[in-house]
CSV table of C-alpha atoms in Angstrom, one decimal:
chain,number,residue,atom,x,y,z
W,127,MET,CA,108.5,81.4,104.5
W,128,ILE,CA,104.6,81.4,104.4
W,129,ARG,CA,102.6,82.8,101.9
W,130,VAL,CA,99.5,84.4,103.0
W,131,VAL,CA,96.6,85.6,101.0
W,132,VAL,CA,94.3,88.2,102.5
W,133,SER,CA,90.7,89.5,101.2
W,134,LEU,CA,90.6,92.9,99.3
W,135,ASP,CA,89.8,94.2,102.6
W,136,ASP,CA,92.5,93.1,104.7
W,137,GLU,CA,90.2,91.9,107.3
W,138,ARG,CA,90.3,88.1,106.5
W,139,ILE,CA,93.3,85.7,105.8
W,140,VAL,CA,91.7,83.8,103.0
W,141,THR,CA,94.8,81.2,102.7
W,142,ALA,CA,98.3,80.6,103.7
W,143,PHE,CA,100.7,77.9,103.1
W,144,LEU,CA,104.5,77.1,103.5
W,145,ASP,CA,106.3,78.6,100.4
W,146,ARG,CA,109.2,75.7,99.9
W,147,VAL,CA,110.5,77.4,96.8
W,148,ALA,CA,110.7,80.7,97.9
W,149,THR,CA,112.5,79.2,101.4
W,150,ARG,CA,114.9,77.3,99.6
W,151,ASN,CA,115.7,80.1,97.2
W,152,TRP,CA,116.0,82.7,100.3
W,153,ASN,CA,118.7,80.1,102.1
W,154,LYS,CA,120.6,79.8,98.9
W,155,GLY,CA,120.9,83.5,98.7
W,156,ASN,CA,119.3,83.7,95.4
W,157,ARG,CA,117.7,87.0,95.7
W,158,ASP,CA,117.3,87.3,91.7
W,159,TYR,CA,114.1,84.9,92.3
W,160,PHE,CA,112.1,87.0,94.0
W,161,ALA,CA,112.8,90.1,91.7
W,162,ARG,CA,111.7,87.5,88.9
W,163,ARG,CA,108.8,86.1,90.5
W,164,TYR,CA,107.4,89.1,92.2
W,165,GLN,CA,108.2,92.2,90.1
W,166,SER,CA,104.5,92.1,88.6
W,167,LEU,CA,101.9,90.8,90.7
W,168,GLU,CA,98.5,91.5,90.2
W,169,VAL,CA,96.8,94.5,91.6
W,170,ARG,CA,93.2,94.2,92.0
W,171,ASP,CA,90.7,97.2,91.8
W,172,GLU,CA,88.0,96.2,94.1
W,173,SER,CA,85.7,98.4,92.4
W,174,SER,CA,85.5,96.4,89.3
W,175,LEU,CA,84.4,93.5,90.9
């Protein structure tokens, strides 16, 4: 899997990298990893920047 981070305006890719841990968990069928890891992602309000 590749993790991609985009700018707040979704116009630019800030960074992208191989996520070996996520790939390993996906291949093993460990979907609980994703529920635990990504259940509370940071949501930014660009008006506060």
